[in-house]
Amino acid sequence: MMNANTSVASSDTGARIKRGIIKFLEYAALILGSFVALLPIVSSFMTSFKSGDEYAATNAMTPPQNWFNFENYRQVWVEGDMLRAFLTSFGVVIVVVLVSVMMGSMLAYVLNRFAFPGNNLIRNLFMIATLIPGIAMQVTTYQIMRQLGLLNSIWGYMILMSGTDVISIYIFLQFFENLNVALDESAVLEGCTYFGVFFKILLPLTKPAIVTVAVLKGVGVYNEYYNANLYLQSNSWRTISTALYSFSGPFKSSYNIICAGVLLTLIPSLIIFLFFQKQVYAGLANGSVKG
Amino acid sequence: MSAPRSLSYAPGGRRVNWQKVAVIVAFGVVPVFLLLLFTYIPFAKMIQFSFYNMSYTKNKGFVGWDNYVKVFSKSEYVDAMLLSLYYMAGAVVQLSLALFFASVLSLEKIRGAGFFKSAMFFPFLVNGIAIGYIFKYFYTRGFVLDSVLQAIGIPLENLPYWLRDQSVNNWSLVFTSLWKYCGQNMVLFIGAIASIDPTLYEAATIDGANRWQQFCHIILPGIKTVFMLNLILSITGSLSAFEPAYVVGSMGANGTATFFIKIHQMAHVSGKVGQACAMAMVLMVLILIFTAGQRLFFRFVMKDSDNTFNAKSNKAKALW
């Protein structure tokens, strides 16, 4: 009896020690993971506060002497014409998000609520499009944009970006499937047109889907650089990505100034992330299931 | 996508409902037009151009399969294609790490879980060009990475030039991709794990299953769809990898030019559009083969784990 009790107790402490070690290793792994994720950003952050001499003399991991030295930020903001780039980027984001939300929700409404010849064809066209890797077609897309005279045009870039976004259509389709048809029917009986049903009744109800699509698409467009570099090569329409890209010329060896530019571009993403974390995560989950 | 529902308030029938036609045309025509313009027309043109010797402005005529033969006969292209193996290896590590962190954050009570999740996810939101600068700085001789490694006792002489030395530079680039996407995969896995019925864990604990067994028999089968999709996306993504080489590797300098970088240079630097289209076609066919192959493989493998999952949950039910 005694023996049995002590052996239970000792295996208990054994198990507790084992749990403790596992817990310790788990925290160590999480701290290491977060450290690795943040280190590249934090090192750029510290460098962005260093003066030119300080940058040349100190190690990359030495904290700056003065954390309030915003000279690099001022310089990159003025000489890099960043205000203009931010305004261009925000303009593109607003237009593209509006167009995508409207197109996605309208098409989803039509596909979900009406039976018509071609309904399935359109769904299949969108589904098959996800299988064709867009990246493989950038050569011929460029050719088409060239023929349409949309090279170096901010409108061309906006049209290309709002192009067909299958993920937002999926998110809206899913949403409409869960909206009761009785809503539409009673409105139609009261004399509402189909356009009225969509704009007055259904669209306001899709607000959660709109926020998800807007956040996902907004962040995506804000960070887009491949097409921006390809299609917006003139200096008058620089987005934040192309502006940043051009810094390697004038600020070539002054990494302290470039780091300030890099940090400035991160601020909008950080703000959106802090305020819309839930929508960012939800949007990702939606997007990934349909690939 | 599920089949369209025929709606009672907009019946078809013989009489044409003009209002219905109007709303369908008004709401559908622009997205479908853009889909054709930016997906199907480029696709058709890509097939066509791949058989021509042409640039953006001049067409020097039909050349049959010549462009395709060149893709496979030049070792330069085959080498570029083999670079994707680095990215595939990276994808496997990335998904394993993401799954590990997702399980720890979901199964255990972790203080500051929100912080860890956000910290590891945030790189996903960083602008690609910014990533280019951040990592060029990170890998520069004697800078961030070297300082950290020196701090843990590795002398600088023993460290390679991370972006120049061809024995390591592709791994350096793969790491930047892992850095960006690992947290995103983790968030997706956390979402999938959260949708698993929590009573399964209780039942398993009563059964005497430890964490590892719970992971193998509850979590893995429970998130298999999401996991599989991410694996397929990462592997096919490896075939068309270009971002790290484009932004961090200075457009594929020092033997880091992936196949996509070669396509980009062929079209926009050399101006050989026909050849670039043939390369893009090869890339696309490879991606489709890999996607189909993996789907078949998983259908075969997952059938088995489906059964273990069902057996487990039946057992759990019997227990209650």
Coordinates of C-alpha atoms in Angstrom, one line a residue:
Chain A
M1 CA 0.0 0.0 0.0
M2 CA 2.7 2.4 1.1
N3 CA 4.9 1.3 -1.8
A4 CA 2.1 1.8 -4.4
N5 CA 1.5 5.3 -3.1
T6 CA 5.1 6.4 -3.2
S7 CA 5.6 5.0 -6.7
V8 CA 2.5 6.9 -7.9
A9 CA 3.8 10.0 -6.3
S10 CA 7.2 9.7 -7.8
S11 CA 5.9 9.0 -11.3
D12 CA 3.7 12.1 -10.8
T13 CA 6.7 14.3 -10.1
G14 CA 8.5 12.5 -13.0
A15 CA 5.6 13.4 -15.3
R16 CA 5.6 16.9 -13.9
I17 CA 9.3 17.4 -14.6
K18 CA 8.8 16.0 -18.1
R19 CA 5.9 18.4 -18.7
G20 CA 8.1 21.2 -17.4
I21 CA 10.9 20.4 -19.8
I22 CA 8.5 20.1 -22.8
K23 CA 6.9 23.4 -21.8
F24 CA 10.3 25.1 -21.6
L25 CA 11.3 23.8 -25.0
E26 CA 8.1 25.0 -26.5
Y27 CA 8.6 28.5 -25.2
A28 CA 12.2 28.4 -26.4
A29 CA 11.0 27.4 -29.9
L30 CA 8.4 30.1 -29.9
I31 CA 10.8 32.8 -28.7
L32 CA 13.4 31.7 -31.3
G33 CA 10.7 31.7 -34.1
S34 CA 9.6 35.2 -33.2
F35 CA 13.2 36.4 -32.9
V36 CA 14.0 35.1 -36.3
A37 CA 10.8 36.6 -37.7
L38 CA 11.5 40.0 -36.2
L39 CA 15.3 40.3 -36.4
P40 CA 15.5 41.4 -40.0
I41 CA 12.9 44.1 -39.4
V42 CA 14.3 45.2 -36.0
S43 CA 17.8 45.5 -37.4
S44 CA 16.5 47.8 -40.2
F45 CA 14.6 49.8 -37.7
M46 CA 17.7 50.4 -35.6
T47 CA 19.7 51.3 -38.6
S48 CA 17.1 53.8 -39.8
F49 CA 18.0 56.1 -36.8
K50 CA 21.7 56.1 -37.4
S51 CA 23.6 59.0 -38.9
G52 CA 25.8 58.4 -41.9
D53 CA 29.0 58.3 -39.8
E54 CA 27.4 56.2 -37.1
Y55 CA 26.2 53.7 -39.7
A56 CA 29.8 53.4 -41.1
A57 CA 31.4 53.1 -37.7
T58 CA 29.0 50.8 -35.8
N59 CA 27.9 47.3 -36.0
A60 CA 24.6 46.5 -37.6
M61 CA 23.3 45.2 -34.3
T62 CA 24.4 48.1 -32.2
P63 CA 21.4 50.3 -31.1
P64 CA 21.5 53.9 -32.5
Q65 CA 22.9 56.6 -30.2
N66 CA 19.8 58.7 -30.6
W67 CA 16.4 57.0 -31.0
F68 CA 14.9 60.3 -32.0
N69 CA 17.2 61.0 -35.0
F70 CA 14.6 61.3 -37.7
E71 CA 17.0 62.9 -40.2
N72 CA 17.0 59.8 -42.5
Y73 CA 13.2 59.8 -42.5
R74 CA 13.1 63.4 -43.5
Q75 CA 15.7 62.9 -46.2
V76 CA 14.0 59.8 -47.8
W77 CA 10.6 61.5 -47.5
V78 CA 11.7 64.6 -49.4
E79 CA 14.3 63.3 -51.8
G80 CA 12.5 60.1 -52.5
D81 CA 9.3 62.0 -53.1
M82 CA 7.5 59.5 -50.9
L83 CA 4.4 61.6 -50.2
R84 CA 3.6 61.4 -53.9
A85 CA 4.2 57.7 -54.0
F86 CA 2.0 57.1 -50.9
L87 CA -0.8 59.1 -52.5
T88 CA -0.5 57.2 -55.8
S89 CA -0.5 53.9 -53.9
F90 CA -3.5 54.8 -51.8
G91 CA -5.3 56.0 -54.9
V92 CA -4.7 52.7 -56.6
V93 CA -5.7 50.7 -53.5
I94 CA -9.0 52.6 -53.1
V95 CA -10.0 52.3 -56.8
V96 CA -9.0 48.7 -57.1
V97 CA -10.7 47.7 -53.8
L98 CA -13.9 49.5 -54.8
V99 CA -13.9 47.9 -58.2
S100 CA -13.1 44.4 -56.9
V101 CA -15.8 44.6 -54.2
M102 CA -18.4 45.8 -56.6
M103 CA -17.5 43.3 -59.4
G104 CA -17.1 40.4 -57.0
S105 CA -20.4 41.0 -55.2
M106 CA -22.4 41.7 -58.3
L107 CA -21.2 38.6 -60.2
A108 CA -21.7 36.5 -57.1
Y109 CA -25.3 37.8 -56.8
V110 CA -26.1 37.0 -60.4
L111 CA -24.5 33.6 -60.2
N112 CA -26.1 32.7 -56.9
R113 CA -29.6 34.0 -57.4
F114 CA -30.4 33.5 -61.0
A115 CA -30.6 30.4 -63.2
F116 CA -29.7 31.2 -66.7
P117 CA -27.9 29.5 -69.6
G118 CA -24.2 30.0 -69.1
N119 CA -24.3 30.2 -65.4
N120 CA -22.3 27.0 -65.0
L121 CA -20.0 27.9 -67.8
I122 CA -19.0 31.1 -66.1
R123 CA -18.4 29.3 -62.8
N124 CA -16.3 26.8 -64.6
L125 CA -14.3 29.5 -66.4
F126 CA -13.5 31.1 -63.1
M127 CA -12.6 27.8 -61.5
I128 CA -10.3 26.6 -64.4
A129 CA -8.6 30.0 -64.3
T130 CA -7.3 29.2 -60.9
L131 CA -5.5 26.2 -62.4
I132 CA -3.6 28.3 -65.0
P133 CA -0.6 29.9 -63.2
G134 CA -1.0 33.6 -63.9
I135 CA 2.8 34.0 -63.6
A136 CA 3.3 31.9 -66.7
M137 CA 1.2 34.3 -68.7
Q138 CA 2.8 37.6 -67.8
V139 CA 4.6 37.7 -71.2
T140 CA 1.4 37.7 -73.3
T141 CA -0.5 39.8 -70.8
Y142 CA 2.3 42.4 -71.4
Q143 CA 1.7 42.1 -75.1
I144 CA -2.0 42.7 -74.7
M145 CA -1.5 45.7 -72.4
R146 CA 0.9 47.1 -75.0
Q147 CA -1.6 46.7 -77.8
L148 CA -4.3 48.4 -75.7
G149 CA -1.8 51.3 -75.1
L150 CA -2.0 50.7 -71.4
L151 CA 1.8 50.7 -70.7
N152 CA 3.0 53.4 -68.3
S153 CA -0.6 54.3 -67.5
I154 CA -2.0 54.3 -64.0
W155 CA -5.4 53.4 -65.4
G156 CA -4.0 50.4 -67.2
Y157 CA -2.3 49.3 -64.0
M158 CA -5.6 49.7 -62.0
I159 CA -7.5 47.7 -64.6
L160 CA -5.0 44.9 -64.5
M161 CA -5.0 44.8 -60.7
S162 CA -8.7 44.8 -60.4
G163 CA -8.8 42.2 -63.2
T164 CA -10.5 39.0 -62.2
D165 CA -9.9 38.1 -58.6
V166 CA -11.3 34.6 -58.1
I167 CA -10.9 34.7 -54.4
S168 CA -13.1 37.7 -53.8
I169 CA -15.8 36.1 -56.0
Y170 CA -15.6 32.9 -53.9
I171 CA -15.9 34.8 -50.7
F172 CA -19.0 36.6 -51.9
L173 CA -20.5 33.4 -53.4
Q174 CA -20.1 31.7 -50.1
F175 CA -21.7 34.6 -48.3
F176 CA -24.7 34.8 -50.7
E177 CA -25.3 31.1 -50.3
N178 CA -25.9 31.7 -46.6
L179 CA -28.2 34.7 -47.1
N180 CA -31.8 33.6 -47.1
V181 CA -33.7 33.9 -50.4
A182 CA -36.8 34.8 -48.5
L183 CA -35.2 38.3 -48.1
D184 CA -35.2 38.9 -51.8
E185 CA -38.6 37.3 -52.4
S186 CA -40.4 39.5 -50.0
A187 CA -38.7 42.6 -51.4
V188 CA -39.7 41.6 -54.9
L189 CA -43.3 41.0 -53.9
E190 CA -43.3 44.6 -52.5
G191 CA -42.3 45.9 -55.9
C192 CA -38.5 46.1 -55.5
T193 CA -36.5 45.6 -58.7
Y194 CA -33.6 43.1 -58.8
F195 CA -31.2 46.1 -58.8
G196 CA -32.9 47.4 -55.7
V197 CA -32.8 44.0 -54.0
F198 CA -29.0 43.9 -54.5
F199 CA -28.2 47.5 -53.6
K200 CA -30.7 48.1 -50.8
I201 CA -31.0 44.8 -49.2
L202 CA -28.2 42.3 -49.9
L203 CA -25.2 44.5 -50.3
P204 CA -25.5 46.1 -46.9
L205 CA -25.8 42.6 -45.4
T206 CA -22.5 41.5 -47.0
K207 CA -20.5 43.9 -44.9
P208 CA -18.3 41.3 -43.2
A209 CA -17.4 39.8 -46.6
I210 CA -16.7 43.3 -48.0
V211 CA -14.3 44.0 -45.1
T212 CA -12.5 40.7 -45.6
V213 CA -12.2 41.2 -49.4
A214 CA -11.2 44.9 -49.0
V215 CA -8.4 44.1 -46.4
L216 CA -7.0 41.2 -48.3
K217 CA -7.1 42.9 -51.7
G218 CA -5.9 46.2 -50.2
V219 CA -2.9 44.8 -48.6
G220 CA -2.1 42.7 -51.7
V221 CA -2.3 45.7 -54.1
Y222 CA -0.4 48.0 -51.7
N223 CA 2.5 45.5 -51.7
E224 CA 2.4 44.6 -55.4
Y225 CA 5.7 45.3 -57.1
Y226 CA 6.1 43.0 -60.1
N227 CA 3.4 44.5 -62.3
A228 CA 4.1 48.0 -60.9
N229 CA 7.7 47.7 -62.0
L230 CA 6.7 46.3 -65.4
Y231 CA 3.8 48.7 -66.2
L232 CA 4.6 51.9 -64.4
Q233 CA 8.1 52.8 -65.5
S234 CA 7.7 56.5 -65.9
N235 CA 8.5 58.7 -62.9
S236 CA 5.2 60.4 -62.7
W237 CA 3.2 57.4 -61.5
R238 CA 5.4 55.8 -58.9
T239 CA 3.7 53.5 -56.4
I240 CA 5.3 52.9 -53.0
S241 CA 6.9 49.7 -54.4
T242 CA 8.4 51.3 -57.5
A243 CA 9.5 54.3 -55.5
L244 CA 11.3 52.0 -53.0
Y245 CA 12.8 50.1 -55.9
S246 CA 14.3 53.3 -57.3
F247 CA 16.1 54.1 -54.1
S248 CA 18.9 51.8 -54.9
G249 CA 20.1 54.5 -57.3
P250 CA 20.4 57.7 -55.3
F251 CA 20.8 56.2 -51.9
K252 CA 23.0 53.3 -53.1
S253 CA 25.4 52.9 -50.2
S254 CA 23.4 54.8 -47.6
Y255 CA 21.5 51.9 -46.2
N256 CA 20.6 53.9 -43.1
I257 CA 18.4 56.1 -45.4
I258 CA 17.0 53.2 -47.4
C259 CA 16.1 51.5 -44.1
A260 CA 14.1 54.6 -43.1
G261 CA 12.2 54.3 -46.5
V262 CA 11.6 50.6 -45.9
L263 CA 10.2 51.3 -42.4
L264 CA 7.9 54.0 -43.7
T265 CA 6.3 51.6 -46.2
L266 CA 5.6 49.1 -43.4
I267 CA 3.5 51.6 -41.4
P268 CA 0.3 51.3 -43.3
S269 CA 0.5 47.4 -43.3
L270 CA 1.2 47.5 -39.6
I271 CA -1.8 49.7 -38.9
I272 CA -4.2 47.6 -41.0
F273 CA -2.9 44.5 -39.3
L274 CA -3.4 45.8 -35.9
F275 CA -7.0 47.0 -36.6
F276 CA -8.2 44.2 -38.9
Q277 CA -6.3 41.2 -37.6
K278 CA -9.4 39.0 -37.5
Q279 CA -10.4 39.9 -41.1
V280 CA -6.8 39.3 -42.4
Y281 CA -6.8 35.8 -40.8
A282 CA -10.4 35.0 -42.0
G283 CA -9.6 36.2 -45.5
L284 CA -6.5 34.0 -45.7
A285 CA -8.5 31.0 -44.6
N286 CA -11.1 31.7 -47.2
G287 CA -8.6 32.2 -50.0
S288 CA -6.6 29.1 -49.2
V289 CA -9.4 26.6 -49.2
K290 CA -10.1 27.4 -52.8
G291 CA -6.5 28.0 -53.7
Chain B
M1 CA -18.4 25.8 -56.5
S2 CA -21.9 24.4 -55.9
A3 CA -24.4 24.3 -58.7
P4 CA -26.5 27.4 -59.2
R5 CA -29.9 27.4 -57.5
S6 CA -32.9 28.1 -59.6
L7 CA -34.6 30.9 -57.8
S8 CA -38.3 31.0 -57.4
Y9 CA -38.5 34.8 -57.7
A10 CA -36.9 34.8 -61.1
P11 CA -38.5 32.0 -63.0
G12 CA -37.3 31.1 -66.4
G13 CA -40.0 29.9 -68.7
R14 CA -41.2 31.1 -72.1
R15 CA -41.8 34.7 -71.4
V16 CA -38.5 36.6 -71.3
N17 CA -38.1 38.4 -68.1
W18 CA -36.3 41.5 -69.4
Q19 CA -35.4 42.8 -65.9
K20 CA -33.6 39.5 -65.2
V21 CA -31.7 39.7 -68.5
A22 CA -30.8 43.3 -67.7
V23 CA -29.4 42.5 -64.2
I24 CA -27.5 39.5 -65.4
V25 CA -25.9 41.4 -68.3
A26 CA -25.2 44.5 -66.2
F27 CA -23.6 42.7 -63.3
G28 CA -21.9 39.9 -65.3
V29 CA -20.4 41.4 -68.4
V30 CA -17.5 43.4 -66.9
P31 CA -16.0 40.6 -64.7
V32 CA -16.4 38.0 -67.5
F33 CA -14.8 40.4 -70.0
L34 CA -11.8 41.0 -67.7
L35 CA -11.5 37.3 -67.1
L36 CA -11.3 36.7 -70.8
L37 CA -9.0 39.6 -71.4
F38 CA -6.5 38.8 -68.7
T39 CA -6.7 35.0 -68.5
Y40 CA -8.0 33.3 -71.5
I41 CA -6.8 35.6 -74.3
P42 CA -3.2 35.6 -72.9
F43 CA -3.5 31.9 -72.5
A44 CA -4.5 31.3 -76.1
K45 CA -1.8 33.7 -77.3
M46 CA 0.8 32.0 -75.2
I47 CA 0.1 28.7 -77.0
Q48 CA 0.2 30.5 -80.4
F49 CA 3.3 32.5 -79.8
S50 CA 5.3 29.6 -78.5
F51 CA 5.4 28.2 -82.0
Y52 CA 6.7 31.5 -83.5
N53 CA 10.1 33.2 -83.6
M54 CA 8.9 36.7 -82.5
S55 CA 9.5 39.8 -80.4
Y56 CA 6.9 42.2 -79.1
T57 CA 7.1 44.2 -82.3
K58 CA 8.3 41.8 -85.0
N59 CA 7.1 38.3 -86.1
K60 CA 9.8 36.3 -88.0
G61 CA 7.5 33.4 -88.7
F62 CA 6.4 30.0 -87.7
V63 CA 9.1 27.7 -86.3
G64 CA 7.2 24.6 -85.1
W65 CA 8.6 23.0 -82.0
D66 CA 12.0 24.7 -82.2
N67 CA 11.4 26.9 -79.2
Y68 CA 10.4 23.8 -77.1
V69 CA 13.5 21.9 -78.3
K70 CA 15.7 24.8 -77.1
V71 CA 14.2 24.7 -73.6
F72 CA 15.3 21.2 -73.1
S73 CA 18.6 21.2 -75.0
K74 CA 20.2 24.2 -73.2
S75 CA 21.6 23.1 -69.9
E76 CA 21.1 26.7 -68.7
Y77 CA 17.3 26.2 -68.6
V78 CA 17.5 22.7 -67.1
D79 CA 19.7 24.0 -64.4
A80 CA 17.3 26.8 -63.7
M81 CA 14.5 24.3 -63.4
L82 CA 16.5 22.2 -61.0
L83 CA 16.8 25.3 -58.7
S84 CA 13.2 24.7 -57.8
L85 CA 14.4 21.6 -55.8
Y86 CA 15.9 24.0 -53.3
Y87 CA 12.6 25.8 -53.0
M88 CA 10.7 22.5 -52.6
A89 CA 13.0 21.4 -49.8
G90 CA 12.4 24.8 -48.2
A91 CA 8.6 24.4 -48.6
V92 CA 8.8 21.1 -46.7
V93 CA 10.7 22.7 -43.8
Q94 CA 8.4 25.7 -43.9
L95 CA 5.2 23.6 -43.6
S96 CA 6.7 21.4 -40.9
L97 CA 7.7 24.4 -38.8
A98 CA 4.3 26.1 -39.4
L99 CA 2.5 22.9 -38.3
F100 CA 4.7 22.6 -35.2
F101 CA 4.1 26.2 -34.1
A102 CA 0.4 25.9 -34.9
S103 CA 0.0 22.8 -32.8
V104 CA 2.0 24.3 -29.9
L105 CA -0.1 27.5 -30.0
S106 CA -3.4 25.6 -30.2
L107 CA -2.9 22.7 -27.9
E108 CA -1.0 24.3 -25.0
K109 CA -1.8 27.2 -22.8
I110 CA 0.9 29.6 -23.9
R111 CA 1.3 33.0 -22.3
G112 CA 1.6 35.7 -25.0
A113 CA 0.2 33.4 -27.7
G114 CA -1.2 36.4 -29.5
F115 CA 2.2 38.1 -29.6
F116 CA 4.0 35.0 -30.9
K117 CA 1.3 34.5 -33.6
S118 CA 1.4 38.1 -34.7
A119 CA 5.2 38.3 -34.7
M120 CA 5.6 35.2 -36.8
F121 CA 2.8 36.3 -39.2
F122 CA 3.8 39.9 -39.8
P123 CA 6.5 39.1 -42.4
F124 CA 3.7 38.0 -44.7
L125 CA 2.5 41.6 -44.9
V126 CA 5.9 43.1 -45.7
N127 CA 6.2 44.7 -49.2
G128 CA 8.3 42.5 -51.5
I129 CA 10.7 45.3 -52.5
A130 CA 11.2 46.1 -48.8
I131 CA 12.0 42.4 -48.2
G132 CA 14.7 42.8 -50.9
Y133 CA 16.4 45.6 -49.1
I134 CA 15.9 44.1 -45.6
F135 CA 17.6 40.9 -46.6
K136 CA 20.4 42.4 -48.7
Y137 CA 21.2 44.3 -45.5
F138 CA 20.7 41.2 -43.4
Y139 CA 23.1 39.0 -45.5
T140 CA 25.8 41.7 -46.1
R141 CA 29.3 40.7 -45.0
G142 CA 29.7 41.6 -41.3
F143 CA 26.2 42.9 -40.9
V144 CA 23.1 41.5 -39.2
L145 CA 23.4 37.7 -39.7
D146 CA 27.1 37.7 -39.3
S147 CA 26.9 39.8 -36.1
V148 CA 24.5 37.4 -34.6
L149 CA 26.6 34.3 -35.6
Q150 CA 29.7 36.0 -34.3
A151 CA 27.9 36.7 -31.0
I152 CA 27.3 33.0 -30.5
G153 CA 31.0 32.3 -31.2
I154 CA 31.5 31.7 -34.9
P155 CA 34.4 33.7 -36.3
L156 CA 33.8 35.8 -39.4
E157 CA 36.5 33.9 -41.4
N158 CA 34.4 30.8 -41.2
L159 CA 31.3 32.4 -42.6
P160 CA 30.5 32.5 -46.3
Y161 CA 29.3 35.4 -48.4
W162 CA 25.6 34.6 -48.1
L163 CA 24.5 36.0 -51.4
R164 CA 27.6 35.6 -53.5
D165 CA 29.0 32.2 -52.5
Q166 CA 27.2 29.8 -54.9
S167 CA 27.4 26.9 -52.4
V168 CA 25.0 28.7 -50.0
N169 CA 23.3 31.5 -51.8
N170 CA 20.3 29.6 -53.0
W171 CA 19.6 28.4 -49.5
S172 CA 19.9 32.1 -48.3
L173 CA 17.2 33.0 -50.8
V174 CA 15.0 30.0 -49.9
F175 CA 15.2 31.2 -46.3
T176 CA 13.7 34.6 -47.2
S177 CA 10.8 32.8 -48.7
L178 CA 10.4 30.6 -45.6
W179 CA 10.6 33.8 -43.5
K180 CA 7.8 35.4 -45.4
Y181 CA 5.3 32.5 -45.7
C182 CA 5.9 30.3 -42.6
G183 CA 3.7 32.5 -40.4
Q184 CA 0.9 32.6 -43.0
N185 CA 0.9 28.8 -43.2
M186 CA 0.9 28.7 -39.4
V187 CA -2.2 31.0 -39.2
L188 CA -4.0 28.8 -41.7
F189 CA -3.2 25.7 -39.7
I190 CA -4.3 27.3 -36.4
G191 CA -7.6 28.1 -38.1
A192 CA -7.9 24.5 -39.3
I193 CA -7.0 23.1 -35.8
A194 CA -9.6 25.3 -34.2
S195 CA -12.3 23.7 -36.3
I196 CA -11.6 20.2 -34.8
D197 CA -14.2 19.0 -32.4
P198 CA -12.6 19.6 -28.9
T199 CA -14.3 16.6 -27.3
L200 CA -12.0 14.4 -29.4
Y201 CA -9.0 15.6 -27.3
E202 CA -10.9 14.9 -24.1
A203 CA -11.8 11.4 -25.3
A204 CA -8.2 10.8 -26.4
T205 CA -6.8 12.0 -23.0
I206 CA -9.1 9.6 -21.2
D207 CA -7.9 6.9 -23.6
G208 CA -4.4 7.7 -22.3
A209 CA -3.2 9.2 -25.5
N210 CA -0.2 11.5 -25.2
R211 CA 0.3 14.8 -27.1
W212 CA 2.2 13.1 -29.9
Q213 CA -0.5 10.5 -30.3
Q214 CA -3.2 13.3 -30.3
F215 CA -1.2 15.1 -32.9
C216 CA -0.9 12.0 -35.2
H217 CA -4.5 10.8 -34.7
I218 CA -6.6 13.9 -34.2
I219 CA -4.8 17.0 -35.6
L220 CA -3.2 15.5 -38.7
P221 CA -6.4 13.8 -40.0
G222 CA -8.4 16.8 -38.9
I223 CA -6.5 19.4 -40.9
K224 CA -5.6 17.1 -43.8
T225 CA -7.5 19.1 -46.4
V226 CA -5.9 22.4 -45.5
F227 CA -2.5 20.8 -45.1
M228 CA -2.7 19.1 -48.4
L229 CA -3.8 22.2 -50.3
N230 CA -0.9 24.1 -48.7
L231 CA 1.5 21.5 -49.6
I232 CA 0.3 21.4 -53.2
L233 CA 0.4 25.2 -53.4
S234 CA 4.0 25.3 -51.9
I235 CA 5.3 22.6 -54.2
T236 CA 3.8 24.1 -57.3
G237 CA 4.9 27.5 -56.1
S238 CA 8.4 26.2 -55.9
L239 CA 8.4 25.5 -59.6
S240 CA 7.5 29.1 -60.4
A241 CA 9.6 30.6 -57.6
F242 CA 10.9 34.0 -58.5
E243 CA 10.3 36.5 -55.7
P244 CA 13.5 35.9 -53.6
A245 CA 15.7 35.7 -56.7
Y246 CA 14.0 38.8 -58.1
V247 CA 14.2 41.1 -55.1
V248 CA 16.9 39.7 -52.9
G249 CA 19.2 37.9 -55.4
S250 CA 19.5 41.0 -57.7
M251 CA 17.5 39.4 -60.6
G252 CA 19.1 36.0 -60.4
A253 CA 22.8 37.0 -60.2
N254 CA 25.4 34.4 -59.1
G255 CA 23.5 31.4 -60.2
T256 CA 20.3 32.1 -58.5
A257 CA 18.2 32.6 -61.6
T258 CA 15.1 30.4 -61.3
F259 CA 13.2 29.3 -64.4
F260 CA 10.7 32.2 -64.0
I261 CA 13.5 34.7 -63.9
K262 CA 14.8 33.2 -67.1
I263 CA 11.4 33.6 -68.7
H264 CA 11.2 37.2 -67.5
Q265 CA 14.7 38.0 -68.9
M266 CA 14.0 36.2 -72.2
A267 CA 10.9 38.3 -72.7
H268 CA 11.8 41.7 -71.2
V269 CA 15.6 41.8 -71.7
S270 CA 16.3 39.7 -74.8
G271 CA 12.9 40.5 -76.3
K272 CA 12.4 36.9 -77.5
V273 CA 8.7 36.6 -76.8
G274 CA 8.2 33.3 -78.7
Q275 CA 10.9 31.6 -76.8
A276 CA 9.7 33.0 -73.5
C277 CA 6.1 31.7 -74.3
A278 CA 7.5 28.2 -75.0
M279 CA 9.3 28.3 -71.6
A280 CA 6.1 29.5 -69.9
M281 CA 4.2 26.6 -71.5
V282 CA 6.7 24.1 -70.2
L283 CA 6.4 25.7 -66.7
M284 CA 2.6 25.5 -66.8
V285 CA 2.6 21.9 -68.0
L286 CA 5.0 21.0 -65.2
I287 CA 2.8 22.7 -62.6
L288 CA -0.3 20.9 -63.9
I289 CA 1.5 17.6 -63.8
F290 CA 2.7 18.2 -60.3
T291 CA -0.7 19.3 -59.1
A292 CA -2.5 16.3 -60.6
G293 CA 0.2 13.9 -59.4
Q294 CA -0.1 15.2 -55.8
R295 CA -3.8 15.1 -55.8
L296 CA -3.8 11.5 -56.9
F297 CA -1.1 10.7 -54.4
F298 CA -3.0 12.2 -51.5
R299 CA -6.3 10.6 -52.5
F300 CA -4.5 7.3 -52.2
V301 CA -2.7 8.1 -49.0
M302 CA -5.4 10.0 -47.2
K303 CA -7.9 7.2 -47.7
D304 CA -5.9 5.3 -45.1
S305 CA -5.7 8.1 -42.5
D306 CA -9.4 8.7 -43.1
N307 CA -10.0 5.2 -41.7
T308 CA -7.8 5.8 -38.7
F309 CA -9.6 9.0 -38.0
N310 CA -13.0 7.3 -38.2
A311 CA -11.9 4.4 -36.0
K312 CA -10.6 6.8 -33.4
S313 CA -13.8 8.8 -33.3
N314 CA -15.9 5.7 -33.1
K315 CA -13.8 4.5 -30.2
A316 CA -14.3 7.9 -28.6
K317 CA -18.0 7.7 -29.0
A318 CA -18.1 4.1 -27.6
L319 CA -16.3 5.4 -24.6
W320 CA -18.9 8.0 -23.8

